[in-house]
C-alpha cells in the first residue's frame, strides 16, 4: 500500500572543500558535517559512491577572498581541483558544483556590490557575467551539472549560452529556481565561511510570503534552460515544492538546508526526537510532496537506512 519509497538514488550529498585545510574540521553547529581538505573530499566521494549515492554537490572555501571573486573561476580554484580529482577517482559519480560568489567575495554577498554611504546594491548584470564564467570553469574541470544558487536575474540563460559557446552543451543546469531568504541558512554560512559582512540577502533572495512569485521565478528558469528546478529550504516550503513539480513537470530537487539539519540534530542530542525516525519521516514527506532529488547532509546515512 505504501506510495512513497526512499532509495539511495534520491539523495545528493553536499561537500565543503577547503583550500586552507590539511585535515577535516567539524562544523560546530552541524555535528558530523565537516569542512574537508581536497584529499578528504575525494575520500568522501568514494564512500558516497560505494554506498550507492549518485551525486555530490561541491562547495568551495578559497584561501583568499577579494572583491572580484577571482577564486570562483580560477583554473586552479579549489572547486575546479576537487572536480578533477573526484571525477578521476569515481568517474560514475555525478559531480554537481554550486555556482555562487559569496564564498569568494570579501564582503560575502552572492554578487558584485556597490556601496553608496549607508546603502549597498548588488549589481545584477556584472554578477551574472562572473557567474557564467564560473560555470564554464566548472564544466571545463569536468562537472556534470552546475547549480547556480545566487538568485541573480537572467543567470540561467547566460550560463546556458556561455556553456554552449565553450562546447559544454552536455553540461546540465540544476537551478536554485526558488530560493527564499531564510533564517535556516545560518549554519551553512559558518560551514562555507560566507556570512555577508554588511546588509542581508533580501534584495536577491525571495520573500517567504510569496508563492506566486516563486512560480514566476521557476517559469523564467524553465524558459532560460534549466534542466532541474530546485526549491530551498525544504520543510517550510512543501507547498511551493508541490506546485513547482505539478506546474512544470520538470525534474525537481529540494534542498533540506543546514538550519533544518541542525534543529533535528540538536533535538536528537537532547533526547527530544529520535534522529533516524525523524529523518526518514522528513525525507518521505519531501518525496511525497514532489521531490525527485533531495540534497541533504544525511545522504550517507540515508543510503544505509533506506536499504535496511
Ligand atoms: C549560497 C548558498 C547558501 C546555501 C547554499 N548556497 C547560503 C545562502 O544563501 O546564504 C545554503 C545551504 C544550507 O543552508 O544548507 N551560495
Short mmCIF file of N, CA and C in Angstrom, two decimals, residues 100-201:
data_model
loop_
_atom_site.label_atom_id
_atom_site.label_comp_id
_atom_site.label_asym_id
_atom_site.label_seq_id
_atom_site.Cartn_x
_atom_site.Cartn_y
_atom_site.Cartn_z
N UNK A 100 28.25 30.12 -7.12
CA UNK A 100 27.86 31.33 -6.39
C UNK A 100 29.13 32.10 -6.10
N UNK A 101 28.99 33.36 -5.72
CA UNK A 101 30.18 34.17 -5.49
C UNK A 101 30.41 34.45 -4.01
N UNK A 102 29.43 34.12 -3.15
CA UNK A 102 29.52 34.58 -1.76
C UNK A 102 30.75 34.06 -1.03
N UNK A 103 31.14 32.81 -1.30
CA UNK A 103 32.30 32.26 -0.60
C UNK A 103 33.61 32.92 -1.06
N UNK A 104 33.57 33.56 -2.23
CA UNK A 104 34.80 34.08 -2.84
C UNK A 104 34.92 35.60 -2.74
N UNK A 105 33.84 36.23 -2.29
CA UNK A 105 33.81 37.69 -2.17
C UNK A 105 34.20 38.10 -0.75
N UNK A 106 35.08 39.10 -0.64
CA UNK A 106 35.48 39.52 0.71
C UNK A 106 34.28 40.04 1.51
N UNK A 107 33.25 40.57 0.83
CA UNK A 107 32.08 41.08 1.55
C UNK A 107 31.02 40.02 1.79
N UNK A 108 31.17 38.82 1.20
CA UNK A 108 30.24 37.73 1.49
C UNK A 108 28.90 37.80 0.78
N UNK A 109 28.71 38.72 -0.16
CA UNK A 109 27.45 38.72 -0.92
C UNK A 109 27.58 37.82 -2.14
N UNK A 110 26.41 37.46 -2.69
CA UNK A 110 26.40 36.48 -3.80
C UNK A 110 26.70 37.13 -5.14
N UNK A 111 26.92 38.45 -5.15
CA UNK A 111 27.22 39.13 -6.40
C UNK A 111 28.18 40.29 -6.16
N UNK A 112 28.43 41.02 -7.24
CA UNK A 112 29.27 42.22 -7.17
C UNK A 112 28.46 43.31 -6.48
N UNK A 113 29.06 44.02 -5.53
CA UNK A 113 28.28 45.04 -4.83
C UNK A 113 28.89 46.42 -5.03
N UNK A 114 27.99 47.42 -4.92
CA UNK A 114 28.46 48.80 -4.90
C UNK A 114 27.86 49.45 -3.67
N UNK A 115 28.67 50.17 -2.95
CA UNK A 115 28.20 50.84 -1.73
C UNK A 115 28.09 52.33 -1.96
N UNK A 116 26.90 52.92 -1.63
CA UNK A 116 26.85 54.38 -1.57
C UNK A 116 26.48 54.71 -0.13
N UNK A 117 27.46 55.14 0.62
CA UNK A 117 27.25 55.51 2.02
C UNK A 117 26.67 54.36 2.80
N UNK A 118 25.45 54.58 3.34
CA UNK A 118 24.80 53.58 4.17
C UNK A 118 24.25 52.42 3.37
N UNK A 119 23.99 52.66 2.08
CA UNK A 119 23.30 51.66 1.28
C UNK A 119 24.26 50.87 0.41
N UNK A 120 23.85 49.67 0.07
CA UNK A 120 24.64 48.93 -0.90
C UNK A 120 23.70 48.31 -1.92
N UNK A 121 24.22 48.10 -3.10
CA UNK A 121 23.44 47.47 -4.16
C UNK A 121 24.21 46.28 -4.67
N UNK A 122 23.49 45.24 -5.04
CA UNK A 122 24.11 44.14 -5.75
C UNK A 122 23.88 44.41 -7.23
N UNK A 123 24.96 44.41 -8.00
CA UNK A 123 24.87 44.73 -9.43
C UNK A 123 24.57 43.44 -10.18
N UNK A 124 23.35 43.35 -10.67
CA UNK A 124 22.87 42.10 -11.26
C UNK A 124 23.71 41.63 -12.46
N UNK A 125 23.84 42.50 -13.47
CA UNK A 125 24.43 42.02 -14.72
C UNK A 125 25.92 41.74 -14.60
N UNK A 126 26.63 42.57 -13.81
CA UNK A 126 28.05 42.31 -13.57
C UNK A 126 28.21 40.97 -12.85
N UNK A 127 27.28 40.69 -11.95
CA UNK A 127 27.35 39.42 -11.21
C UNK A 127 27.10 38.25 -12.14
N UNK A 128 26.11 38.38 -13.02
CA UNK A 128 25.77 37.30 -13.94
C UNK A 128 26.97 36.94 -14.82
N UNK A 129 27.71 37.95 -15.27
CA UNK A 129 28.88 37.68 -16.12
C UNK A 129 29.89 36.82 -15.36
N UNK A 130 30.13 37.13 -14.09
CA UNK A 130 31.09 36.34 -13.31
C UNK A 130 30.56 34.93 -13.01
N UNK A 131 29.26 34.83 -12.81
CA UNK A 131 28.67 33.52 -12.54
C UNK A 131 28.80 32.61 -13.76
N UNK A 132 28.57 33.18 -14.95
CA UNK A 132 28.67 32.38 -16.17
C UNK A 132 30.12 31.91 -16.38
N UNK A 133 31.05 32.81 -16.09
CA UNK A 133 32.46 32.46 -16.20
C UNK A 133 32.82 31.33 -15.22
N UNK A 134 32.25 31.41 -14.03
CA UNK A 134 32.47 30.38 -13.02
C UNK A 134 31.91 29.04 -13.49
N UNK A 135 30.71 29.07 -14.03
CA UNK A 135 30.07 27.83 -14.50
C UNK A 135 30.91 27.18 -15.60
N UNK A 136 31.43 27.99 -16.52
CA UNK A 136 32.26 27.45 -17.61
C UNK A 136 33.52 26.82 -17.03
N UNK A 137 34.11 27.44 -16.02
CA UNK A 137 35.34 26.87 -15.44
C UNK A 137 35.06 25.55 -14.74
N UNK A 138 33.86 25.41 -14.15
CA UNK A 138 33.50 24.14 -13.51
C UNK A 138 33.29 23.06 -14.57
N UNK A 139 32.63 23.44 -15.66
CA UNK A 139 32.38 22.48 -16.74
C UNK A 139 33.70 22.03 -17.34
N UNK A 140 34.62 22.98 -17.51
CA UNK A 140 35.93 22.64 -18.08
C UNK A 140 36.68 21.66 -17.18
N UNK A 141 36.45 21.76 -15.86
CA UNK A 141 37.10 20.83 -14.93
C UNK A 141 36.43 19.46 -14.95
N UNK A 142 35.23 19.39 -15.51
CA UNK A 142 34.56 18.08 -15.63
C UNK A 142 33.24 17.94 -14.87
N UNK A 143 32.71 19.06 -14.37
CA UNK A 143 31.43 18.98 -13.65
C UNK A 143 30.33 18.49 -14.60
N UNK A 144 29.45 17.63 -14.09
CA UNK A 144 28.34 17.12 -14.90
C UNK A 144 27.19 18.11 -14.94
N UNK A 145 26.97 18.76 -13.80
CA UNK A 145 25.90 19.76 -13.70
C UNK A 145 26.44 20.93 -12.89
N UNK A 146 25.99 22.12 -13.25
CA UNK A 146 26.31 23.28 -12.42
C UNK A 146 25.01 23.72 -11.74
N UNK A 147 25.16 24.21 -10.51
CA UNK A 147 23.97 24.57 -9.72
C UNK A 147 24.08 26.01 -9.22
N UNK A 148 23.57 26.96 -10.00
CA UNK A 148 23.65 28.36 -9.58
C UNK A 148 22.71 28.64 -8.40
N UNK A 149 23.28 29.18 -7.31
CA UNK A 149 22.50 29.40 -6.09
C UNK A 149 22.41 30.87 -5.70
N UNK A 150 22.80 31.75 -6.63
CA UNK A 150 22.95 33.17 -6.30
C UNK A 150 21.66 33.96 -6.34
N UNK A 151 20.71 33.55 -7.21
CA UNK A 151 19.43 34.25 -7.39
C UNK A 151 19.49 35.57 -8.15
N UNK A 152 20.52 35.79 -8.96
CA UNK A 152 20.51 36.97 -9.84
C UNK A 152 19.52 36.71 -10.99
N UNK A 153 19.00 37.78 -11.60
CA UNK A 153 18.07 37.60 -12.71
C UNK A 153 18.82 37.30 -13.99
N UNK A 154 18.32 36.35 -14.75
CA UNK A 154 18.89 36.07 -16.07
C UNK A 154 20.12 35.18 -16.06
N UNK A 155 20.46 34.64 -14.89
CA UNK A 155 21.73 33.88 -14.88
C UNK A 155 21.60 32.53 -15.55
N UNK A 156 20.44 31.92 -15.53
CA UNK A 156 20.33 30.60 -16.17
C UNK A 156 20.56 30.73 -17.68
N UNK A 157 19.92 31.74 -18.29
CA UNK A 157 20.10 31.95 -19.73
C UNK A 157 21.55 32.25 -20.06
N UNK A 158 22.18 33.10 -19.26
CA UNK A 158 23.57 33.48 -19.53
C UNK A 158 24.50 32.28 -19.36
N UNK A 159 24.26 31.49 -18.35
CA UNK A 159 25.11 30.31 -18.12
C UNK A 159 24.93 29.31 -19.26
N UNK A 160 23.66 29.08 -19.67
CA UNK A 160 23.42 28.14 -20.78
C UNK A 160 24.15 28.60 -22.04
N UNK A 161 24.06 29.90 -22.30
CA UNK A 161 24.68 30.44 -23.51
C UNK A 161 26.20 30.29 -23.48
N UNK A 162 26.79 30.61 -22.32
CA UNK A 162 28.25 30.52 -22.20
C UNK A 162 28.73 29.07 -22.23
N UNK A 163 27.99 28.18 -21.59
CA UNK A 163 28.38 26.76 -21.62
C UNK A 163 28.38 26.28 -23.07
N UNK A 164 27.32 26.59 -23.80
CA UNK A 164 27.22 26.14 -25.19
C UNK A 164 28.33 26.76 -26.04
N UNK A 165 28.60 28.04 -25.81
CA UNK A 165 29.61 28.73 -26.60
C UNK A 165 31.00 28.13 -26.39
N UNK A 166 31.20 27.51 -25.21
CA UNK A 166 32.51 26.90 -24.93
C UNK A 166 32.52 25.40 -25.18
N UNK A 167 31.50 24.90 -25.82
CA UNK A 167 31.50 23.47 -26.18
C UNK A 167 30.99 22.55 -25.08
N UNK A 168 30.32 23.12 -24.07
CA UNK A 168 29.82 22.28 -22.98
C UNK A 168 28.30 22.11 -23.06
N UNK A 169 27.84 21.72 -24.26
CA UNK A 169 26.39 21.52 -24.45
C UNK A 169 25.85 20.42 -23.55
N UNK A 170 26.74 19.49 -23.16
CA UNK A 170 26.27 18.36 -22.36
C UNK A 170 26.21 18.66 -20.87
N UNK A 171 26.74 19.77 -20.46
CA UNK A 171 26.72 20.10 -19.02
C UNK A 171 25.32 20.62 -18.66
N UNK A 172 24.72 20.02 -17.66
CA UNK A 172 23.36 20.40 -17.27
C UNK A 172 23.33 21.51 -16.24
N UNK A 173 22.14 22.06 -16.05
CA UNK A 173 21.96 23.12 -15.04
C UNK A 173 20.89 22.72 -14.05
N UNK A 174 21.29 22.61 -12.80
CA UNK A 174 20.32 22.44 -11.71
C UNK A 174 20.16 23.82 -11.08
N UNK A 175 19.03 24.44 -11.33
CA UNK A 175 18.85 25.82 -10.89
C UNK A 175 18.21 25.90 -9.52
N UNK A 176 18.81 26.69 -8.64
CA UNK A 176 18.09 27.04 -7.41
C UNK A 176 17.05 28.06 -7.88
N UNK A 177 15.96 27.55 -8.41
CA UNK A 177 14.97 28.42 -9.04
C UNK A 177 14.22 29.24 -7.99
N UNK A 178 13.92 28.59 -6.89
CA UNK A 178 13.16 29.25 -5.84
C UNK A 178 13.96 29.15 -4.56
N UNK A 179 14.62 30.24 -4.23
CA UNK A 179 15.43 30.26 -3.02
C UNK A 179 14.96 31.39 -2.14
N UNK A 180 14.42 31.03 -0.99
CA UNK A 180 13.87 32.04 -0.09
C UNK A 180 14.96 32.61 0.81
N UNK A 181 14.83 33.87 1.14
CA UNK A 181 15.71 34.49 2.13
C UNK A 181 15.33 33.84 3.46
N UNK A 182 16.19 33.00 4.01
CA UNK A 182 15.76 32.15 5.11
C UNK A 182 16.71 32.21 6.29
N UNK A 183 16.12 32.13 7.47
CA UNK A 183 16.91 32.05 8.69
C UNK A 183 17.63 30.70 8.78
N UNK A 184 17.15 29.72 8.02
CA UNK A 184 17.69 28.36 8.13
C UNK A 184 19.02 28.14 7.41
N UNK A 185 19.59 29.20 6.81
CA UNK A 185 20.91 29.06 6.20
C UNK A 185 22.03 29.37 7.19
N UNK A 186 21.67 29.71 8.42
CA UNK A 186 22.68 30.16 9.40
C UNK A 186 23.90 29.26 9.51
N UNK A 187 23.71 27.97 9.83
CA UNK A 187 24.88 27.09 9.99
C UNK A 187 25.71 26.96 8.72
N UNK A 188 25.07 27.00 7.55
CA UNK A 188 25.82 26.91 6.29
C UNK A 188 26.82 28.05 6.18
N UNK A 189 26.42 29.21 6.64
CA UNK A 189 27.33 30.36 6.49
C UNK A 189 28.58 30.19 7.35
N UNK A 190 28.45 29.43 8.44
CA UNK A 190 29.64 29.06 9.20
C UNK A 190 30.44 28.02 8.39
N UNK A 191 29.73 27.05 7.83
CA UNK A 191 30.39 25.97 7.10
C UNK A 191 31.13 26.48 5.87
N UNK A 192 30.51 27.43 5.15
CA UNK A 192 31.09 27.92 3.91
C UNK A 192 31.87 29.22 4.12
N UNK A 193 31.91 29.68 5.36
CA UNK A 193 32.61 30.93 5.70
C UNK A 193 32.14 32.07 4.79
N UNK A 194 30.81 32.21 4.69
CA UNK A 194 30.27 33.19 3.75
C UNK A 194 29.21 34.13 4.31
N UNK A 195 29.24 34.49 5.62
CA UNK A 195 28.21 35.42 6.07
C UNK A 195 28.43 36.80 5.46
N UNK A 196 27.35 37.49 5.03
CA UNK A 196 27.53 38.84 4.49
C UNK A 196 28.12 39.77 5.56
N UNK A 197 29.10 40.56 5.16
CA UNK A 197 29.76 41.46 6.11
C UNK A 197 28.94 42.71 6.39
N UNK A 198 27.96 43.02 5.53
CA UNK A 198 27.03 44.13 5.77
C UNK A 198 25.74 43.78 5.04
N UNK A 199 24.62 44.38 5.51
CA UNK A 199 23.34 44.14 4.85
C UNK A 199 22.90 42.69 4.97
N UNK A 200 21.93 42.30 4.14
CA UNK A 200 21.46 40.91 4.14
C UNK A 200 21.15 40.53 2.70
N UNK A 201 20.57 39.34 2.52
CA UNK A 201 20.38 38.85 1.16
C UNK A 201 18.96 39.07 0.63
#
